[in-house]
N, CA, C and O atoms as a MOPAC input file, in Angstrom:
PM7 MOZYME 1SCF
protein

 N     -4.27000 1     1.17700 1    14.96000 1
 C     -3.13100 1     0.39300 1    14.51600 1
 C     -3.60700 1    -0.63200 1    13.48900 1
 O     -4.59400 1    -1.32800 1    13.72500 1
 N     -2.93400 1    -0.72900 1    12.37700 1
 C     -3.26300 1    -1.69400 1    11.34500 1
 C     -2.75500 1    -3.06500 1    11.77400 1
 O     -1.60900 1    -3.20700 1    12.20100 1
 N     -3.61300 1    -4.07000 1    11.65700 1
 C     -3.21000 1    -5.41200 1    12.03000 1
 C     -4.08100 1    -6.45500 1    11.35300 1
 O     -5.17700 1    -6.15700 1    10.87700 1
 N     -3.57300 1    -7.69400 1    11.31700 1
 C     -4.31100 1    -8.85400 1    10.85200 1
 C     -4.48100 1    -9.80800 1    12.02200 1
 O     -3.53100 1   -10.06300 1    12.76200 1
 N     -5.68200 1   -10.33500 1    12.19100 1
 C     -5.97400 1   -11.24800 1    13.28600 1
 C     -6.57900 1   -12.52700 1    12.73100 1
 O     -7.57500 1   -12.48500 1    12.00800 1
 N     -5.97700 1   -13.67000 1    13.06800 1
 C     -6.45700 1   -14.97400 1    12.62400 1
 C     -7.24700 1   -15.66700 1    13.72700 1
 O     -7.04600 1   -15.41000 1    14.91400 1
 N     -8.14700 1   -16.55000 1    13.31300 1
 C     -8.90900 1   -17.35100 1    14.25100 1
 C     -9.36300 1   -18.63000 1    13.55600 1
 O     -9.30300 1   -18.73300 1    12.33100 1
 N     -9.81500 1   -19.60100 1    14.34200 1
 C    -10.37800 1   -20.82000 1    13.78900 1
 C     -9.51700 1   -22.05800 1    13.91900 1
 O     -9.96200 1   -23.15100 1    13.57100 1
 N     -8.29700 1   -21.91700 1    14.41000 1
 C     -7.43400 1   -23.07000 1    14.57400 1
 C     -7.90900 1   -23.97200 1    15.69700 1
 O     -8.78400 1   -23.60500 1    16.48100 1
 N     -7.32000 1   -25.15900 1    15.76300 1
 C     -7.69100 1   -26.09700 1    16.79700 1
 C     -7.19600 1   -27.49300 1    16.50200 1
 O     -6.34800 1   -27.70000 1    15.63400 1
 N     -7.74200 1   -28.45300 1    17.24200 1
 C     -7.37700 1   -29.85700 1    17.10800 1
 C     -8.48500 1   -30.61200 1    16.38000 1
 O     -9.65200 1   -30.54100 1    16.76600 1
 N     -8.11400 1   -31.33200 1    15.33000 1
 C     -9.07500 1   -32.13800 1    14.58000 1
 C     -8.46800 1   -33.49900 1    14.26800 1
 O     -7.24700 1   -33.65600 1    14.25200 1
 N     -9.32900 1   -34.47900 1    14.02000 1
 C     -8.87600 1   -35.80500 1    13.64000 1
 C     -8.55200 1   -35.85900 1    12.15300 1
 O     -9.09300 1   -35.07000 1    11.37900 1
 N     -7.68700 1   -36.76700 1    11.74100 1
 C     -7.43300 1   -36.93000 1    10.30300 1
 C     -8.72900 1   -37.13900 1     9.53800 1
 O     -9.60200 1   -37.89900 1     9.95800 1
 N     -8.84000 1   -36.45100 1     8.40500 1
 C    -10.05500 1   -36.50400 1     7.61600 1
 C    -11.07700 1   -35.45000 1     7.97600 1
 O    -12.07800 1   -35.29000 1     7.27800 1
 N    -10.83900 1   -34.73000 1     9.05300 1
 C    -11.74900 1   -33.69600 1     9.48800 1
 C    -11.55100 1   -32.38700 1     8.75600 1
 O    -10.74500 1   -32.29100 1     7.83100 1
 N    -12.30300 1   -31.37100 1     9.18500 1
 C    -12.28000 1   -30.06700 1     8.53200 1
 C    -12.14700 1   -28.94200 1     9.54300 1
 O    -12.55900 1   -29.06500 1    10.69700 1
 N    -11.56800 1   -27.84900 1     9.08800 1
 C    -11.46500 1   -26.61800 1     9.85800 1
 C    -11.57100 1   -25.44200 1     8.90200 1
 O    -11.19200 1   -25.53900 1     7.73500 1
 N    -12.08400 1   -24.33700 1     9.40400 1
 C    -12.12500 1   -23.09900 1     8.64200 1
 C    -11.38700 1   -22.01500 1     9.41100 1
 O    -11.72500 1   -21.71600 1    10.55700 1
 N    -10.38700 1   -21.43100 1     8.78200 1
 C     -9.63500 1   -20.34000 1     9.36300 1
 C    -10.12900 1   -19.01900 1     8.78200 1
 O    -10.57300 1   -18.95800 1     7.63500 1
 N    -10.04500 1   -17.97500 1     9.57900 1
 C    -10.41300 1   -16.65400 1     9.09800 1
 C     -9.34000 1   -15.65200 1     9.49300 1
 O     -8.62600 1   -15.83400 1    10.47900 1
 N     -9.24600 1   -14.60000 1     8.71100 1
 C     -8.27300 1   -13.54300 1     8.94200 1
 C     -8.95500 1   -12.22100 1     8.63700 1
 O     -9.50500 1   -12.03300 1     7.55200 1
 N     -8.91900 1   -11.31200 1     9.59100 1
 C     -9.57500 1   -10.02200 1     9.42800 1
 C     -8.57500 1    -8.88800 1     9.58800 1
 O     -7.81200 1    -8.85100 1    10.55400 1
 N     -8.58500 1    -7.97800 1     8.64700 1
 C     -7.73900 1    -6.79400 1     8.71600 1
 C     -8.50900 1    -5.64700 1     9.35000 1
 O     -9.69000 1    -5.44700 1     9.06500 1
 N     -7.83600 1    -4.89800 1    10.20900 1
 C     -8.47800 1    -3.76900 1    10.86900 1
 C     -7.50100 1    -2.60600 1    10.96500 1
 O     -6.29300 1    -2.77400 1    10.79800 1
 N     -8.04400 1    -1.42800 1    11.23600 1
 C     -7.23300 1    -0.23500 1    11.33100 1
 C     -7.49300 1     0.70900 1    10.17500 1
 O     -8.47800 1     0.57000 1     9.45100 1
 N     -6.60900 1     1.66200 1    10.01200 1
 C     -6.74900 1     2.67000 1     8.96300 1
 C     -6.23500 1     2.12300 1     7.64200 1
 O     -5.13600 1     2.45600 1     7.19800 1
 N     -7.05100 1     1.27900 1     7.02300 1
 C     -6.69700 1     0.61900 1     5.77000 1
 C     -7.45200 1     1.27100 1     4.62200 1
 O     -8.67600 1     1.40000 1     4.66500 1
 N     -6.72900 1     1.67400 1     3.61500 1
 C     -7.35500 1     2.28700 1     2.44900 1
 C     -7.80800 1     1.24800 1     1.43500 1
 O     -8.84800 1     1.41800 1     0.79800 1
 N     -7.04700 1     0.18100 1     1.27900 1
 C     -7.41000 1    -0.89400 1     0.37200 1
 C     -6.57000 1    -2.12100 1     0.67600 1
 O     -5.52100 1    -2.02800 1     1.31400 1
 N     -7.04200 1    -3.27600 1     0.21100 1
 C     -6.34200 1    -4.53600 1     0.37900 1
 C     -6.02800 1    -5.11100 1    -0.99600 1
 O     -6.91200 1    -5.24600 1    -1.84100 1
 N     -4.79000 1    -5.44000 1    -1.20400 1
 C     -4.37800 1    -6.01400 1    -2.47000 1
 C     -4.35900 1    -7.54400 1    -2.35800 1
 O     -5.36900 1    -8.14800 1    -1.99600 1
 N     -3.23800 1    -8.16200 1    -2.65900 1
 C     -3.15900 1    -9.61400 1    -2.58400 1
 C     -3.19900 1   -10.08600 1    -1.13500 1
 O     -2.71800 1    -9.40000 1    -0.23300 1
 N     -3.77800 1   -11.26500 1    -0.92200 1
 C     -3.81700 1   -11.88600 1     0.38900 1
 C     -3.40200 1   -13.34300 1     0.23500 1
 O     -3.49800 1   -13.91700 1    -0.85000 1
 N     -2.94100 1   -13.93100 1     1.32700 1
 C     -2.52400 1   -15.32100 1     1.24500 1
 C     -2.37800 1   -15.98100 1     2.59600 1
 O     -2.43400 1   -15.33600 1     3.64300 1
 N     -2.18600 1   -17.29400 1     2.54200 1
 C     -1.97200 1   -18.11100 1     3.73000 1
 C     -0.62900 1   -18.81100 1     3.63800 1
 O     -0.24900 1   -19.32200 1     2.58500 1
 N      0.08000 1   -18.82700 1     4.75100 1
 C      1.33200 1   -19.54900 1     4.88600 1
 C      1.23700 1   -20.43400 1     6.11500 1
 O      0.37600 1   -20.23000 1     6.97100 1
 N      2.12100 1   -21.41200 1     6.20100 1
 C      2.16600 1   -22.24500 1     7.38900 1
 C      3.60200 1   -22.62500 1     7.70100 1
 O      4.46600 1   -22.64000 1     6.82400 1
 N      3.83600 1   -22.93200 1     8.96500 1
 C      5.16400 1   -23.32100 1     9.40000 1
 C      5.04500 1   -24.43100 1    10.43800 1
 O      4.46300 1   -24.24000 1    11.50600 1
 N      5.59900 1   -25.57900 1    10.11200 1
 C      5.63600 1   -26.70900 1    11.02500 1
 C      6.92200 1   -26.66200 1    11.84000 1
 O      7.90000 1   -26.04800 1    11.41100 1
 N      6.93800 1   -27.29900 1    13.00800 1
 C      8.14800 1   -27.29400 1    13.83700 1
 C      9.36300 1   -27.80800 1    13.07600 1
 O      9.31200 1   -28.86800 1    12.45100 1
 N     10.44800 1   -27.05600 1    13.13200 1
 C     11.67200 1   -27.45300 1    12.47700 1
 C     11.70500 1   -27.26100 1    10.97500 1
 O     12.67700 1   -27.64800 1    10.32700 1
 N     10.66700 1   -26.67300 1    10.40700 1
 C     10.60400 1   -26.47300 1     8.97200 1
 C     10.43500 1   -24.99800 1     8.63800 1
 O     10.00700 1   -24.20100 1     9.47300 1
 N     10.77400 1   -24.65300 1     7.41200 1
 C     10.63100 1   -23.27800 1     6.95100 1
 C      9.17000 1   -22.95200 1     6.66400 1
 O      8.36100 1   -23.83700 1     6.38600 1
 N      8.85900 1   -21.68500 1     6.73800 1
 C      7.51800 1   -21.25000 1     6.40400 1
 C      7.26300 1   -21.48300 1     4.91400 1
 O      8.12100 1   -21.19400 1     4.08000 1
 N      6.08100 1   -22.00700 1     4.58500 1
 C      5.76400 1   -22.32100 1     3.20700 1
 C      4.43300 1   -21.70700 1     2.79900 1
 O      3.54600 1   -21.49400 1     3.62500 1
 N      4.31800 1   -21.43300 1     1.52200 1
 C      3.09100 1   -20.87900 1     0.97000 1
 C      2.02400 1   -21.95400 1     0.86300 1
 O      2.29700 1   -23.06400 1     0.40500 1
 N      0.80800 1   -21.62700 1     1.28600 1
 C     -0.32400 1   -22.54300 1     1.20700 1
 C     -1.27400 1   -22.13800 1     0.09100 1
 O     -1.62100 1   -22.95700 1    -0.76000 1
 N     -1.69300 1   -20.88300 1     0.09300 1
 C     -2.65300 1   -20.40700 1    -0.89100 1
 C     -2.57000 1   -18.89900 1    -1.01300 1
 O     -2.21600 1   -18.21000 1    -0.05600 1
 N     -2.89600 1   -18.38700 1    -2.18800 1
 C     -2.96200 1   -16.94600 1    -2.40600 1
 C     -4.24100 1   -16.60800 1    -3.15800 1
 O     -4.82300 1   -17.45300 1    -3.83900 1
 N     -4.66400 1   -15.36500 1    -3.02400 1
 C     -5.81900 1   -14.88100 1    -3.76200 1
 C     -5.57800 1   -13.42000 1    -4.10300 1
 O     -5.21600 1   -12.62300 1    -3.23800 1
 N     -5.78000 1   -13.07500 1    -5.36200 1
 C     -5.57300 1   -11.70900 1    -5.80900 1
 C     -6.80500 1   -10.87100 1    -5.52000 1
 O     -7.84100 1   -11.38400 1    -5.09600 1
 N     -6.67300 1    -9.56700 1    -5.75800 1
 C     -7.81100 1    -8.68800 1    -5.57500 1
 C     -8.97100 1    -9.03300 1    -6.48400 1
 O    -10.12200 1    -8.75600 1    -6.14900 1
 N     -8.68600 1    -9.63500 1    -7.62900 1
 C     -9.71400 1   -10.04500 1    -8.55800 1
 C    -10.29500 1   -11.42000 1    -8.29100 1
 O    -11.19400 1   -11.86000 1    -9.00800 1
 N     -9.79600 1   -12.10600 1    -7.27000 1
 C    -10.34100 1   -13.39600 1    -6.89200 1
 C     -9.62400 1   -14.60600 1    -7.46700 1
 O    -10.07200 1   -15.73500 1    -7.26300 1
 N     -8.53100 1   -14.40400 1    -8.17300 1
 C     -7.76400 1   -15.52000 1    -8.71400 1
 C     -6.99400 1   -16.21200 1    -7.60000 1
 O     -6.29100 1   -15.56000 1    -6.82800 1
 N     -7.12500 1   -17.53000 1    -7.51700 1
 C     -6.49800 1   -18.29900 1    -6.44800 1
 C     -5.40800 1   -19.21600 1    -6.97100 1
 O     -5.44200 1   -19.66200 1    -8.11800 1
 N     -4.44300 1   -19.48800 1    -6.10800 1
 C     -3.39200 1   -20.45400 1    -6.37000 1
 C     -3.12700 1   -21.23300 1    -5.09200 1
 O     -3.22700 1   -20.69100 1    -3.99200 1
 N     -2.78500 1   -22.51900 1    -5.24600 1
 C     -2.59100 1   -23.39100 1    -4.10100 1
 C     -1.30800 1   -24.18500 1    -4.23900 1
 O     -0.86900 1   -24.51400 1    -5.34100 1
 N     -0.71800 1   -24.48400 1    -3.09200 1
 C      0.40100 1   -25.40000 1    -3.08100 1
 C     -0.07200 1   -26.78500 1    -3.51200 1
 O     -1.21700 1   -27.16100 1    -3.25600 1
 N      0.80200 1   -27.54100 1    -4.16100 1
 C      0.42400 1   -28.87000 1    -4.63600 1
 C     -0.06500 1   -29.76800 1    -3.50100 1
 O     -0.93200 1   -30.61700 1    -3.70900 1
 N      0.47900 1   -29.58400 1    -2.32600 1
 C      0.14500 1   -30.44100 1    -1.20100 1
 C     -1.27900 1   -30.25100 1    -0.68800 1
 O     -1.78800 1   -31.10800 1     0.03500 1
 N     -1.93500 1   -29.13900 1    -1.04900 1
 C     -3.27600 1   -28.86800 1    -0.53700 1
 C     -4.32200 1   -28.75100 1    -1.62900 1
 O     -5.50200 1   -28.57900 1    -1.32500 1
 N     -3.93000 1   -28.83900 1    -2.88300 1
 C     -4.88400 1   -28.72200 1    -3.98100 1
 C     -5.96900 1   -29.79200 1    -3.87500 1
 O     -5.68700 1   -30.96300 1    -3.62400 1
 N     -7.19800 1   -29.36600 1    -4.07100 1
 C     -8.33200 1   -30.27300 1    -3.97300 1
 C     -8.86500 1   -30.44700 1    -2.57700 1
 O     -9.93800 1   -31.02200 1    -2.39700 1
 N     -8.14300 1   -29.96300 1    -1.57400 1
 C     -8.56600 1   -30.09500 1    -0.18200 1
 C     -8.84500 1   -28.74600 1     0.48300 1
 O     -9.75000 1   -28.63400 1     1.30900 1
 N     -8.07100 1   -27.72800 1     0.12500 1
 C     -8.21100 1   -26.40100 1     0.72800 1
 C     -8.82400 1   -25.43500 1    -0.27400 1
 O     -8.59700 1   -25.54400 1    -1.47900 1
 N     -9.60500 1   -24.48800 1     0.23800 1
 C    -10.19700 1   -23.44500 1    -0.58700 1
 C    -10.09500 1   -22.11100 1     0.14200 1
 O    -10.50200 1   -22.00000 1     1.29800 1
 N     -9.55200 1   -21.10000 1    -0.52800 1
 C     -9.45800 1   -19.77900 1     0.07600 1
 C    -10.40800 1   -18.81600 1    -0.62800 1
 O    -10.65500 1   -18.93400 1    -1.82800 1
 N    -10.93200 1   -17.86900 1     0.13000 1
 C    -11.83800 1   -16.87700 1    -0.41400 1
 C    -11.68600 1   -15.58500 1     0.37200 1
 O    -11.09600 1   -15.57000 1     1.45200 1
 N    -12.22100 1   -14.50300 1    -0.17500 1
 C    -12.11900 1   -13.21700 1     0.50500 1
 C    -13.43200 1   -12.45700 1     0.40700 1
 O    -14.18900 1   -12.59900 1    -0.55300 1
 N    -13.67900 1   -11.64800 1     1.42700 1
 C    -14.82900 1   -10.75900 1     1.46800 1
 C    -14.26700 1    -9.35800 1     1.62700 1
 O    -13.94900 1    -8.93400 1     2.73800 1
 N    -14.14700 1    -8.64600 1     0.52700 1
 C    -13.51300 1    -7.33400 1     0.55600 1
 C    -14.28600 1    -6.32400 1     1.40100 1
 O    -13.68500 1    -5.45800 1     2.03700 1
 N    -15.60500 1    -6.43000 1     1.41200 1
 C    -16.41200 1    -5.50600 1     2.19100 1
 C    -16.14100 1    -5.63800 1     3.68300 1
 O    -16.23900 1    -4.66000 1     4.42400 1
 N    -15.79800 1    -6.84800 1     4.12400 1
 C    -15.53500 1    -7.10300 1     5.53300 1
 C    -14.05100 1    -7.24100 1     5.84600 1
 O    -13.67700 1    -7.53000 1     6.98300 1
 N    -13.21000 1    -7.03500 1     4.84300 1
 C    -11.75800 1    -7.14300 1     5.01700 1
 C    -11.36900 1    -8.49000 1     5.62800 1
 O    -10.53700 1    -8.55900 1     6.53200 1
 N    -11.97900 1    -9.54700 1     5.12200 1
 C    -11.79000 1   -10.87000 1     5.69600 1
 C    -11.31000 1   -11.87400 1     4.65000 1
 O    -11.77700 1   -11.88300 1     3.51100 1
 N    -10.37800 1   -12.70900 1     5.06200 1
 C     -9.86000 1   -13.80700 1     4.26200 1
 C    -10.18200 1   -15.10800 1     4.98000 1
 O    -10.03600 1   -15.19600 1     6.19900 1
 N    -10.62200 1   -16.12400 1     4.23200 1
 C    -10.96900 1   -17.41500 1     4.82200 1
 C    -10.19600 1   -18.53500 1     4.15100 1
 O     -9.82100 1   -18.44000 1     2.98300 1
 N     -9.96500 1   -19.59900 1     4.91000 1
 C     -9.34000 1   -20.80700 1     4.38300 1
 C    -10.14000 1   -22.00300 1     4.87900 1
 O    -10.11800 1   -22.32200 1     6.06800 1
 N    -10.84700 1   -22.66500 1     3.96600 1
 C    -11.59700 1   -23.87000 1     4.28100 1
 C    -10.69500 1   -25.06800 1     4.03800 1
 O    -10.21200 1   -25.27100 1     2.92400 1
 N    -10.46800 1   -25.85600 1     5.07100 1
 C     -9.57000 1   -26.99800 1     4.99700 1
 C    -10.37000 1   -28.28000 1     5.20600 1
 O    -10.98900 1   -28.47100 1     6.25300 1
 N    -10.35200 1   -29.14500 1     4.21500 1
 C    -11.03800 1   -30.43000 1     4.27600 1
 C    -10.03600 1   -31.57400 1     4.14600 1
 O     -8.89900 1   -31.37800 1     3.71700 1
 N    -10.47800 1   -32.76200 1     4.52300 1
 C     -9.64900 1   -33.96600 1     4.42600 1
 C     -8.26800 1   -33.74200 1     5.02000 1
 O     -7.25300 1   -34.05500 1     4.39800 1
 N     -8.24100 1   -33.20100 1     6.21800 1
 C     -6.97900 1   -32.83600 1     6.85600 1
 C     -6.12700 1   -34.06400 1     7.16200 1
 O     -6.63400 1   -35.12900 1     7.51400 1
 N     -4.82600 1   -33.88100 1     7.01700 1
 C     -3.84300 1   -34.92300 1     7.26100 1
 C     -2.90600 1   -34.50400 1     8.38600 1
 O     -2.75800 1   -33.30900 1     8.64400 1
 N     -2.26800 1   -35.45800 1     9.06300 1
 C     -1.31200 1   -35.08900 1    10.11100 1
 C     -0.22100 1   -34.14300 1     9.62300 1
 O      0.23800 1   -33.28900 1    10.38100 1
 N      0.19500 1   -34.28100 1     8.38000 1
 C      1.22600 1   -33.40800 1     7.84600 1
 C      0.75900 1   -31.97400 1     7.62600 1
 O      1.57200 1   -31.10500 1     7.30900 1
 N     -0.53300 1   -31.71400 1     7.78700 1
 C     -1.04800 1   -30.35100 1     7.73500 1
 C     -0.83600 1   -29.61500 1     9.05200 1
 O     -1.06800 1   -28.40900 1     9.13000 1
 N     -0.40500 1   -30.31900 1    10.07300 1
 C     -0.17300 1   -29.70700 1    11.37800 1
 C      0.88500 1   -28.61500 1    11.27300 1
 O      2.00100 1   -28.86600 1    10.81900 1
 N      0.53200 1   -27.41100 1    11.69200 1
 C      1.43300 1   -26.26600 1    11.59500 1
 C      0.75600 1   -25.04600 1    12.19400 1
 O     -0.43300 1   -25.06900 1    12.51200 1
 N      1.53000 1   -23.98600 1    12.34200 1
 C      0.96500 1   -22.68000 1    12.63800 1
 C      0.66600 1   -22.00500 1    11.31100 1
 O      1.54200 1   -21.89500 1    10.45400 1
 N     -0.55700 1   -21.55900 1    11.14100 1
 C     -0.98200 1   -20.93500 1     9.90300 1
 C     -1.01500 1   -19.42300 1    10.06500 1
 O     -1.52700 1   -18.90100 1    11.05500 1
 N     -0.45900 1   -18.73000 1     9.07700 1
 C     -0.35300 1   -17.28100 1     9.11700 1
 C     -1.07600 1   -16.65100 1     7.93500 1
 O     -0.97800 1   -17.12200 1     6.80200 1
 N     -1.78900 1   -15.59800 1     8.21500 1
 C     -2.40000 1   -14.77700 1     7.17900 1
 C     -1.42700 1   -13.69000 1     6.76300 1
 O     -0.70400 1   -13.14100 1     7.59500 1
 N     -1.40800 1   -13.38400 1     5.48200 1
 C     -0.56900 1   -12.31700 1     4.96100 1
 C     -1.38000 1   -11.46200 1     3.99900 1
 O     -2.20200 1   -11.97100 1     3.23800 1
 N     -1.14000 1   -10.16600 1     4.04200 1
 C     -1.84500 1    -9.26900 1     3.13800 1
 C     -1.00200 1    -8.04900 1     2.83900 1
 O     -0.24900 1    -7.57100 1     3.68700 1
 N     -1.13700 1    -7.55500 1     1.63100 1
 C     -0.52700 1    -6.29500 1     1.23600 1
 C     -1.59600 1    -5.22400 1     1.36400 1
 O     -2.61500 1    -5.26700 1     0.67400 1
 N     -1.36200 1    -4.26700 1     2.24500 1
 C     -2.35400 1    -3.25400 1     2.56200 1
 C     -1.88300 1    -1.87400 1     2.14400 1
 O     -0.70500 1    -1.54200 1     2.27000 1
 N     -2.81300 1    -1.07700 1     1.64600 1
 C     -2.54100 1     0.31100 1     1.33200 1
 C     -2.85100 1     1.13700 1     2.57200 1
 O     -3.98800 1     1.16800 1     3.04100 1
 N     -1.82800 1     1.80700 1     3.09800 1
 C     -1.97900 1     2.60400 1     4.31100 1
 C     -1.43200 1     3.99900 1     4.08200 1
 O     -0.71700 1     4.24500 1     3.11000 1
 N     -1.76800 1     4.90100 1     4.97400 1
 C     -1.29900 1     6.27400 1     4.88100 1
 C     -0.22800 1     6.51500 1     5.93000 1
 O     -0.47200 1     6.36800 1     7.12700 1
 N      0.95100 1     6.88300 1     5.47400 1
 C      2.03200 1     7.23500 1     6.36000 1
 C      2.23700 1     8.72900 1     6.41700 1
 O      1.51600 1     9.49400 1     5.77600 1
 N      3.22000 1     9.13600 1     7.18400 1
 C      3.48900 1    10.56200 1     7.34200 1
 C      3.89700 1    11.21700 1     6.02900 1
 O      3.68400 1    12.41400 1     5.83600 1
 N      4.47900 1    10.44100 1     5.13600 1
 C      4.97000 1    10.98100 1     3.87400 1
 C      4.13100 1    10.54000 1     2.68200 1
 O      4.58000 1    10.63200 1     1.53900 1
 N      2.92600 1    10.06700 1     2.93900 1
 C      2.02900 1     9.70000 1     1.86200 1
 C      1.53000 1     8.26300 1     1.93900 1
 O      1.74300 1     7.56800 1     2.93300 1
 N      0.86200 1     7.82900 1     0.87200 1
 C      0.30300 1     6.48700 1     0.81200 1
 C      1.35400 1     5.49500 1     0.34300 1
 O      2.19700 1     5.81100 1    -0.49700 1
 N      1.29300 1     4.29200 1     0.89500 1
 C      2.20400 1     3.24800 1     0.46900 1
 C      1.62900 1     1.87600 1     0.77900 1
 O      0.75600 1     1.73100 1     1.63500 1
 N      2.13100 1     0.86800 1     0.06800 1
 C      1.72100 1    -0.51100 1     0.28800 1
 C      2.71400 1    -1.19100 1     1.21000 1
 O      3.92400 1    -0.99100 1     1.09900 1
 N      2.18700 1    -2.00100 1     2.12600 1
 C      3.02200 1    -2.65600 1     3.11100 1
 C      2.51600 1    -4.06600 1     3.40500 1
 O      1.30900 1    -4.29600 1     3.48500 1
 N      3.44300 1    -5.00200 1     3.56500 1
 C      3.10700 1    -6.36100 1     3.94800 1
 C      2.80700 1    -6.46000 1     5.43800 1
 O      3.54900 1    -5.93300 1     6.26800 1
 N      1.70500 1    -7.14600 1     5.77200 1
 C      1.34800 1    -7.38900 1     7.15900 1
 C      1.14700 1    -8.87900 1     7.37600 1
 O      0.69600 1    -9.59800 1     6.48500 1
 N      1.49000 1    -9.32800 1     8.57500 1
 C      1.33800 1   -10.72200 1     8.96400 1
 C      0.44600 1   -10.83500 1    10.18900 1
 O      0.50200 1    -9.99800 1    11.09000 1
 N     -0.37500 1   -11.87200 1    10.21600 1
 C     -1.15400 1   -12.17400 1    11.40100 1
 C     -0.28200 1   -12.82200 1    12.45800 1
 O      0.88500 1   -13.12800 1    12.21300 1
 N     -0.85300 1   -13.02700 1    13.63200 1
 C     -0.09800 1   -13.59000 1    14.75100 1
 C      0.06700 1   -15.10400 1    14.65300 1
 O      0.88700 1   -15.68400 1    15.36600 1
 N     -0.69100 1   -15.73900 1    13.79200 1
 C     -0.63600 1   -17.17700 1    13.62500 1
 C     -1.68300 1   -17.89800 1    14.44600 1
 O     -2.02800 1   -17.46500 1    15.54500 1
 N     -2.19000 1   -19.00600 1    13.91200 1
 C     -3.13800 1   -19.83700 1    14.63500 1
 C     -2.74100 1   -21.29700 1    14.45200 1
 O     -2.43600 1   -21.73000 1    13.34100 1
 N     -2.74800 1   -22.04900 1    15.54200 1
 C     -2.27000 1   -23.42900 1    15.52900 1
 C     -3.33000 1   -24.37700 1    14.99200 1
 O     -4.48000 1   -24.35000 1    15.43100 1
 N     -2.93800 1   -25.20900 1    14.04500 1
 C     -3.77700 1   -26.28500 1    13.53700 1
 C     -3.06500 1   -27.60400 1    13.81900 1
 O     -1.93600 1   -27.81600 1    13.37900 1
 N     -3.72800 1   -28.47900 1    14.55000 1
 C     -3.16000 1   -29.77600 1    14.88600 1
 C     -4.09100 1   -30.87400 1    14.39800 1
 O     -5.26900 1   -30.89900 1    14.75300 1
 N     -3.56600 1   -31.77900 1    13.58700 1
 C     -4.33900 1   -32.89200 1    13.04300 1
 C     -3.78900 1   -34.17400 1    13.65800 1
 O     -2.68400 1   -34.60600 1    13.33000 1
 N     -4.55800 1   -34.77000 1    14.53900 1
 C     -4.10000 1   -35.95300 1    15.25600 1
 C     -5.29300 1   -36.71400 1    15.81200 1
 O     -6.32300 1   -36.12700 1    16.14600 1
 N     -5.13900 1   -38.02200 1    15.90300 1
 C     -6.15900 1   -38.86500 1    16.51800 1
 C     -5.81900 1   -39.18400 1    17.95800 1
 O     -6.57400 1   -39.88700 1    18.63000 1

């Protein structure tokens, strides 16, 4: 079964750091764009960072200069390094990826989401 699994969330104090990881597994032929989203209680899910297959990154204004995303294509892994964390960064973080998979009627690209990992920034 094709899936994305996130890890690395937890509780940190303001100004601290966390590193999240996301690994794709299953019958995956290739990975295209990947990204991170987050959703705080009572708020809509928002884009945090994206990275293309060529390594080009984009970040939300709220995290620029503090967060860094990277990918290891050989290991099918996406990482998010979060520094100088603020209470407003508290949210469930989700990994997203467009994966090339084989279906009964041929190859196709499909969006997959991880299960989410909780990040809480509080003293």
